[in-house]
PDB file of C-alpha atoms in Angstrom:
ATOM      1  CA  UNK A 139      93.385 115.098  92.659  1.00  0.00           C
ATOM      2  CA  UNK A 140      95.031 113.302  89.739  1.00  0.00           C
ATOM      3  CA  UNK A 141      93.578 110.399  87.808  1.00  0.00           C
ATOM      4  CA  UNK A 142      96.275 107.790  87.144  1.00  0.00           C
ATOM      5  CA  UNK A 143      95.847 105.155  84.433  1.00  0.00           C
ATOM      6  CA  UNK A 144      97.768 101.888  84.757  1.00  0.00           C
ATOM      7  CA  UNK A 145      97.657  98.737  82.656  1.00  0.00           C
ATOM      8  CA  UNK A 146      99.365  96.696  80.020  1.00  0.00           C
ATOM      9  CA  UNK A 147     100.867  98.177  76.870  1.00  0.00           C
ATOM     10  CA  UNK A 148      97.986  98.377  74.405  1.00  0.00           C
ATOM     11  CA  UNK A 149      95.305  98.756  77.080  1.00  0.00           C
ATOM     12  CA  UNK A 150      94.531 102.298  75.918  1.00  0.00           C
ATOM     13  CA  UNK A 151      96.061 104.377  78.726  1.00  0.00           C
ATOM     14  CA  UNK A 152      97.389 107.155  76.487  1.00  0.00           C
ATOM     15  CA  UNK A 153      94.416 107.318  74.124  1.00  0.00           C
ATOM     16  CA  UNK A 154      91.818 107.136  76.890  1.00  0.00           C
ATOM     17  CA  UNK A 155      93.914 109.549  78.961  1.00  0.00           C
ATOM     18  CA  UNK A 156      93.849 112.289  76.335  1.00  0.00           C
ATOM     19  CA  UNK A 157      90.071 112.008  75.874  1.00  0.00           C
ATOM     20  CA  UNK A 158      89.494 111.839  79.639  1.00  0.00           C
ATOM     21  CA  UNK A 159      91.652 114.931  80.242  1.00  0.00           C
ATOM     22  CA  UNK A 160      89.741 116.855  77.557  1.00  0.00           C
ATOM     23  CA  UNK A 161      86.418 115.730  79.030  1.00  0.00           C
ATOM     24  CA  UNK A 162      87.420 116.879  82.511  1.00  0.00           C
ATOM     25  CA  UNK A 163      89.261 120.032  81.406  1.00  0.00           C
ATOM     26  CA  UNK A 164      92.530 119.038  83.090  1.00  0.00           C
ATOM     27  CA  UNK A 165      96.122 118.513  81.985  1.00  0.00           C
ATOM     28  CA  UNK A 166      97.341 115.270  80.425  1.00  0.00           C
ATOM     29  CA  UNK A 167     100.726 113.753  81.305  1.00  0.00           C
ATOM     30  CA  UNK A 168     102.189 110.694  79.579  1.00  0.00           C
ATOM     31  CA  UNK A 169     105.086 109.374  81.647  1.00  0.00           C
ATOM     32  CA  UNK A 170     106.522 107.433  78.686  1.00  0.00           C
ATOM     33  CA  UNK A 171     106.949 110.751  76.878  1.00  0.00           C
ATOM     34  CA  UNK A 172     108.575 112.245  79.982  1.00  0.00           C
ATOM     35  CA  UNK A 173     111.143 109.424  79.967  1.00  0.00           C
ATOM     36  CA  UNK A 174     111.877 109.917  76.274  1.00  0.00           C
ATOM     37  CA  UNK A 175     112.279 113.652  76.734  1.00  0.00           C
ATOM     38  CA  UNK A 176     114.557 113.256  79.770  1.00  0.00           C
ATOM     39  CA  UNK A 177     116.710 110.596  78.095  1.00  0.00           C
ATOM     40  CA  UNK A 178     116.502 112.136  74.612  1.00  0.00           C
ATOM     41  CA  UNK A 179     115.849 108.737  73.021  1.00  0.00           C
ATOM     42  CA  UNK A 180     113.122 106.191  72.418  1.00  0.00           C
ATOM     43  CA  UNK A 181     112.014 103.789  75.145  1.00  0.00           C
ATOM     44  CA  UNK A 182     113.079 100.750  73.115  1.00  0.00           C
ATOM     45  CA  UNK A 183     116.543 102.251  72.656  1.00  0.00           C
ATOM     46  CA  UNK A 184     116.890 102.684  76.432  1.00  0.00           C
ATOM     47  CA  UNK A 185     115.847  99.073  77.060  1.00  0.00           C
ATOM     48  CA  UNK A 186     118.059  97.672  74.281  1.00  0.00           C
ATOM     49  CA  UNK A 187     121.188  99.617  75.206  1.00  0.00           C
ATOM     50  CA  UNK A 188     120.943  99.884  79.012  1.00  0.00           C
ATOM     51  CA  UNK A 189     118.660  97.053  80.103  1.00  0.00           C
ATOM     52  CA  UNK A 190     115.336  96.698  81.835  1.00  0.00           C
ATOM     53  CA  UNK A 191     116.489  97.671  85.335  1.00  0.00           C
ATOM     54  CA  UNK A 192     118.021 100.917  84.051  1.00  0.00           C
ATOM     55  CA  UNK A 193     114.781 101.630  82.186  1.00  0.00           C
ATOM     56  CA  UNK A 194     112.622 100.901  85.256  1.00  0.00           C
ATOM     57  CA  UNK A 195     114.771 103.276  87.310  1.00  0.00           C
ATOM     58  CA  UNK A 196     114.362 106.033  84.689  1.00  0.00           C
ATOM     59  CA  UNK A 197     110.627 105.367  84.634  1.00  0.00           C
ATOM     60  CA  UNK A 198     110.455 105.688  88.414  1.00  0.00           C
ATOM     61  CA  UNK A 199     112.460 108.938  88.329  1.00  0.00           C
ATOM     62  CA  UNK A 200     110.123 110.375  85.687  1.00  0.00           C
ATOM     63  CA  UNK A 201     107.040 109.456  87.736  1.00  0.00           C
ATOM     64  CA  UNK A 202     108.534 110.863  90.927  1.00  0.00           C
ATOM     65  CA  UNK A 203     109.177 114.136  89.083  1.00  0.00           C
ATOM     66  CA  UNK A 204     105.452 114.592  88.385  1.00  0.00           C
ATOM     67  CA  UNK A 205     104.102 117.177  90.809  1.00  0.00           C
ATOM     68  CA  UNK A 206     100.708 117.909  89.289  1.00  0.00           C
ATOM     69  CA  UNK A 207      97.590 117.704  91.421  1.00  0.00           C
ATOM     70  CA  UNK A 208      94.927 118.079  88.739  1.00  0.00           C
ATOM     71  CA  UNK A 209      95.831 115.947  85.732  1.00  0.00           C
ATOM     72  CA  UNK A 210      95.200 112.675  84.001  1.00  0.00           C
ATOM     73  CA  UNK A 211      98.442 110.691  84.099  1.00  0.00           C
ATOM     74  CA  UNK A 212      99.013 107.814  81.673  1.00  0.00           C
ATOM     75  CA  UNK A 213     101.820 105.629  82.962  1.00  0.00           C
ATOM     76  CA  UNK A 214     104.042 103.114  81.274  1.00  0.00           C
ATOM     77  CA  UNK A 215     102.897  99.536  81.693  1.00  0.00           C
ATOM     78  CA  UNK A 216     105.882  98.648  83.861  1.00  0.00           C
ATOM     79  CA  UNK A 217     105.487 101.461  86.424  1.00  0.00           C
ATOM     80  CA  UNK A 218     104.043  98.907  88.861  1.00  0.00           C
ATOM     81  CA  UNK A 219     107.497  97.341  89.296  1.00  0.00           C
ATOM     82  CA  UNK A 220     108.757 100.324  91.327  1.00  0.00           C
ATOM     83  CA  UNK A 221     106.877 100.712  94.591  1.00  0.00           C
ATOM     84  CA  UNK A 222     108.167 104.242  95.261  1.00  0.00           C
ATOM     85  CA  UNK A 223     106.687 105.417  91.962  1.00  0.00           C
ATOM     86  CA  UNK A 224     103.330 103.765  92.641  1.00  0.00           C
ATOM     87  CA  UNK A 225     103.101 105.139  96.169  1.00  0.00           C
ATOM     88  CA  UNK A 226     103.802 108.628  94.784  1.00  0.00           C
ATOM     89  CA  UNK A 227     101.017 108.209  92.224  1.00  0.00           C
ATOM     90  CA  UNK A 228      98.547 106.808  94.762  1.00  0.00           C
ATOM     91  CA  UNK A 229      99.266 109.638  97.190  1.00  0.00           C
ATOM     92  CA  UNK A 230      98.340 112.257  94.594  1.00  0.00           C
ATOM     93  CA  UNK A 231      95.476 110.559  92.825  1.00  0.00           C
ATOM     94  CA  UNK A 232      93.020 107.817  92.067  1.00  0.00           C
ATOM     95  CA  UNK A 233      94.616 104.838  90.294  1.00  0.00           C
ATOM     96  CA  UNK A 234      92.531 103.155  87.606  1.00  0.00           C
ATOM     97  CA  UNK A 235      93.558  99.830  86.067  1.00  0.00           C
ATOM     98  CA  UNK A 236      92.464  99.473  82.436  1.00  0.00           C
ATOM     99  CA  UNK A 237      92.165  95.703  82.211  1.00  0.00           C
ATOM    100  CA  UNK A 238      92.294  94.110  78.771  1.00  0.00           C
ATOM    101  CA  UNK A 239      92.476  90.371  78.118  1.00  0.00           C
ATOM    102  CA  UNK A 240      95.569  88.704  76.727  1.00  0.00           C
ATOM    103  CA  UNK A 241      93.709  87.835  73.507  1.00  0.00           C
ATOM    104  CA  UNK A 242      92.704  91.453  72.953  1.00  0.00           C
ATOM    105  CA  UNK A 243      96.202  92.706  73.820  1.00  0.00           C
ATOM    106  CA  UNK A 244      97.732  90.281  71.300  1.00  0.00           C
ATOM    107  CA  UNK A 245      95.331  91.636  68.677  1.00  0.00           C
ATOM    108  CA  UNK A 246      96.246  95.253  69.494  1.00  0.00           C
ATOM    109  CA  UNK A 247     100.016  94.833  69.914  1.00  0.00           C
ATOM    110  CA  UNK A 248     101.624  94.187  66.577  1.00  0.00           C
ATOM    111  CA  UNK A 249     104.743  96.160  67.537  1.00  0.00           C
ATOM    112  CA  UNK A 250     105.586  94.792  70.986  1.00  0.00           C
ATOM    113  CA  UNK A 251     109.255  94.301  70.069  1.00  0.00           C
ATOM    114  CA  UNK A 252     109.705  97.953  69.082  1.00  0.00           C
ATOM    115  CA  UNK A 253     107.348  99.921  71.308  1.00  0.00           C
ATOM    116  CA  UNK A 254     109.475 100.027  74.449  1.00  0.00           C
ATOM    117  CA  UNK A 255     107.936  97.278  76.540  1.00  0.00           C
ATOM    118  CA  UNK A 256     109.993  96.304  79.588  1.00  0.00           C
ATOM    119  CA  UNK A 257     110.135  92.565  78.970  1.00  0.00           C
ATOM    120  CA  UNK A 258     112.776  89.885  78.776  1.00  0.00           C
ATOM    121  CA  UNK A 259     113.725  88.627  75.317  1.00  0.00           C
ATOM    122  CA  UNK A 260     111.302  85.950  74.186  1.00  0.00           C
ATOM    123  CA  UNK A 261     108.537  86.864  76.633  1.00  0.00           C
ATOM    124  CA  UNK A 262     105.068  86.739  75.127  1.00  0.00           C
ATOM    125  CA  UNK A 263     102.211  89.126  75.813  1.00  0.00           C
ATOM    126  CA  UNK A 264     100.717  86.389  78.015  1.00  0.00           C
ATOM    127  CA  UNK A 265     103.993  86.064  79.982  1.00  0.00           C
ATOM    128  CA  UNK A 266     104.135  89.819  80.524  1.00  0.00           C
ATOM    129  CA  UNK A 267     100.466  89.965  81.549  1.00  0.00           C
ATOM    130  CA  UNK A 268     100.828  87.081  84.007  1.00  0.00           C
ATOM    131  CA  UNK A 269     103.889  88.697  85.583  1.00  0.00           C
ATOM    132  CA  UNK A 270     102.108  92.041  86.054  1.00  0.00           C
ATOM    133  CA  UNK A 271      98.411  91.361  86.716  1.00  0.00           C
ATOM    134  CA  UNK A 272      98.636  90.990  90.491  1.00  0.00           C
ATOM    135  CA  UNK A 273     100.552  94.277  90.771  1.00  0.00           C
ATOM    136  CA  UNK A 274      97.994  96.148  88.672  1.00  0.00           C
ATOM    137  CA  UNK A 275      95.251  94.837  90.954  1.00  0.00           C
ATOM    138  CA  UNK A 276      97.290  95.592  94.084  1.00  0.00           C
ATOM    139  CA  UNK A 277      97.719  99.281  93.252  1.00  0.00           C
ATOM    140  CA  UNK A 278      94.374  99.992  91.552  1.00  0.00           C
ATOM    141  CA  UNK A 279      91.677 101.908  93.383  1.00  0.00           C
ATOM    142  CA  UNK A 280      89.301 100.462  90.819  1.00  0.00           C
ATOM    143  CA  UNK A 281      89.414  98.458  87.600  1.00  0.00           C
ATOM    144  CA  UNK A 282      87.699  99.083  84.271  1.00  0.00           C
ATOM    145  CA  UNK A 283      87.240  96.069  82.011  1.00  0.00           C
ATOM    146  CA  UNK A 284      88.136  97.775  78.730  1.00  0.00           C
ATOM    147  CA  UNK A 285      88.043  94.690  76.510  1.00  0.00           C
ATOM    148  CA  UNK A 286      85.115  95.468  74.282  1.00  0.00           C
ATOM    149  CA  UNK A 287      84.758  99.181  74.968  1.00  0.00           C
ATOM    150  CA  UNK A 288      85.554 102.091  72.707  1.00  0.00           C
ATOM    151  CA  UNK A 289      87.773 104.804  74.154  1.00  0.00           C
ATOM    152  CA  UNK A 290      84.725 107.030  74.619  1.00  0.00           C
ATOM    153  CA  UNK A 291      82.839 104.262  76.451  1.00  0.00           C
ATOM    154  CA  UNK A 292      85.844 103.698  78.712  1.00  0.00           C
ATOM    155  CA  UNK A 293      86.008 107.425  79.493  1.00  0.00           C
ATOM    156  CA  UNK A 294      82.269 107.469  80.299  1.00  0.00           C
ATOM    157  CA  UNK A 295      82.648 104.531  82.706  1.00  0.00           C
ATOM    158  CA  UNK A 296      85.623 106.194  84.403  1.00  0.00           C
ATOM    159  CA  UNK A 297      83.721 109.488  84.785  1.00  0.00           C
ATOM    160  CA  UNK A 298      80.645 107.742  86.209  1.00  0.00           C
ATOM    161  CA  UNK A 299      82.752 105.685  88.610  1.00  0.00           C
ATOM    162  CA  UNK A 300      84.707 108.745  89.763  1.00  0.00           C
ATOM    163  CA  UNK A 301      81.438 110.538  90.663  1.00  0.00           C
ATOM    164  CA  UNK A 302      80.697 107.827  93.219  1.00  0.00           C
ATOM    165  CA  UNK A 303      84.263 107.104  94.298  1.00  0.00           C
ATOM    166  CA  UNK A 304      85.665 108.483  97.530  1.00  0.00           C
ATOM    167  CA  UNK A 305      89.324 107.803  98.231  1.00  0.00           C
TER     168      UNK A 305
END
C-alpha cells in the first residue's frame, strides 16, 4: 500500500516524503520529478510555454504511470485538479493532506513564480489555496496540520496515524 502526500506547494510533501520513506524502508517517488524527466524540462518552463492545462495533463499522465504498491509518493500541488490521477492514487494507497496555513505558506514560498506552480498570472498564495482546499479535503483519507511541526514531527504523526488507520 502506497502513502500519497498531497498539499500546497511549500507544505513539505517532498521533504517529509523522503524522511517518511526512509523511516518505513520503502521507495520514494516525487511526481514533479517524473514530469520533468518525461518532458526533459523544468515545471515552470512547461507552464510558461504550454500553459496550465497542458501541464495538468502531463502531471496526470505522470501520476497514472506510477505502478508502485509500496512507496511514499509526493505529488505536485495541482494533482487534485485531475480526477483520474487522484482516483489512481487513492486506489493504490492512503492519501494524506499536509495542511499548512496561507500565512505559513507565504513565509515558505519565496519562489512561487519560478517553482512550477500551476496558477494563473497574478494569483496569490491565498488565491491558490482557496481554489484548492476543498479538493485536498475531498481526496484526503486524513489530514495532518503541519503548520508548526518540523519534518520529523510530521513524519511521526503520519506513522502513528497510519498504525491506527484502516482504509
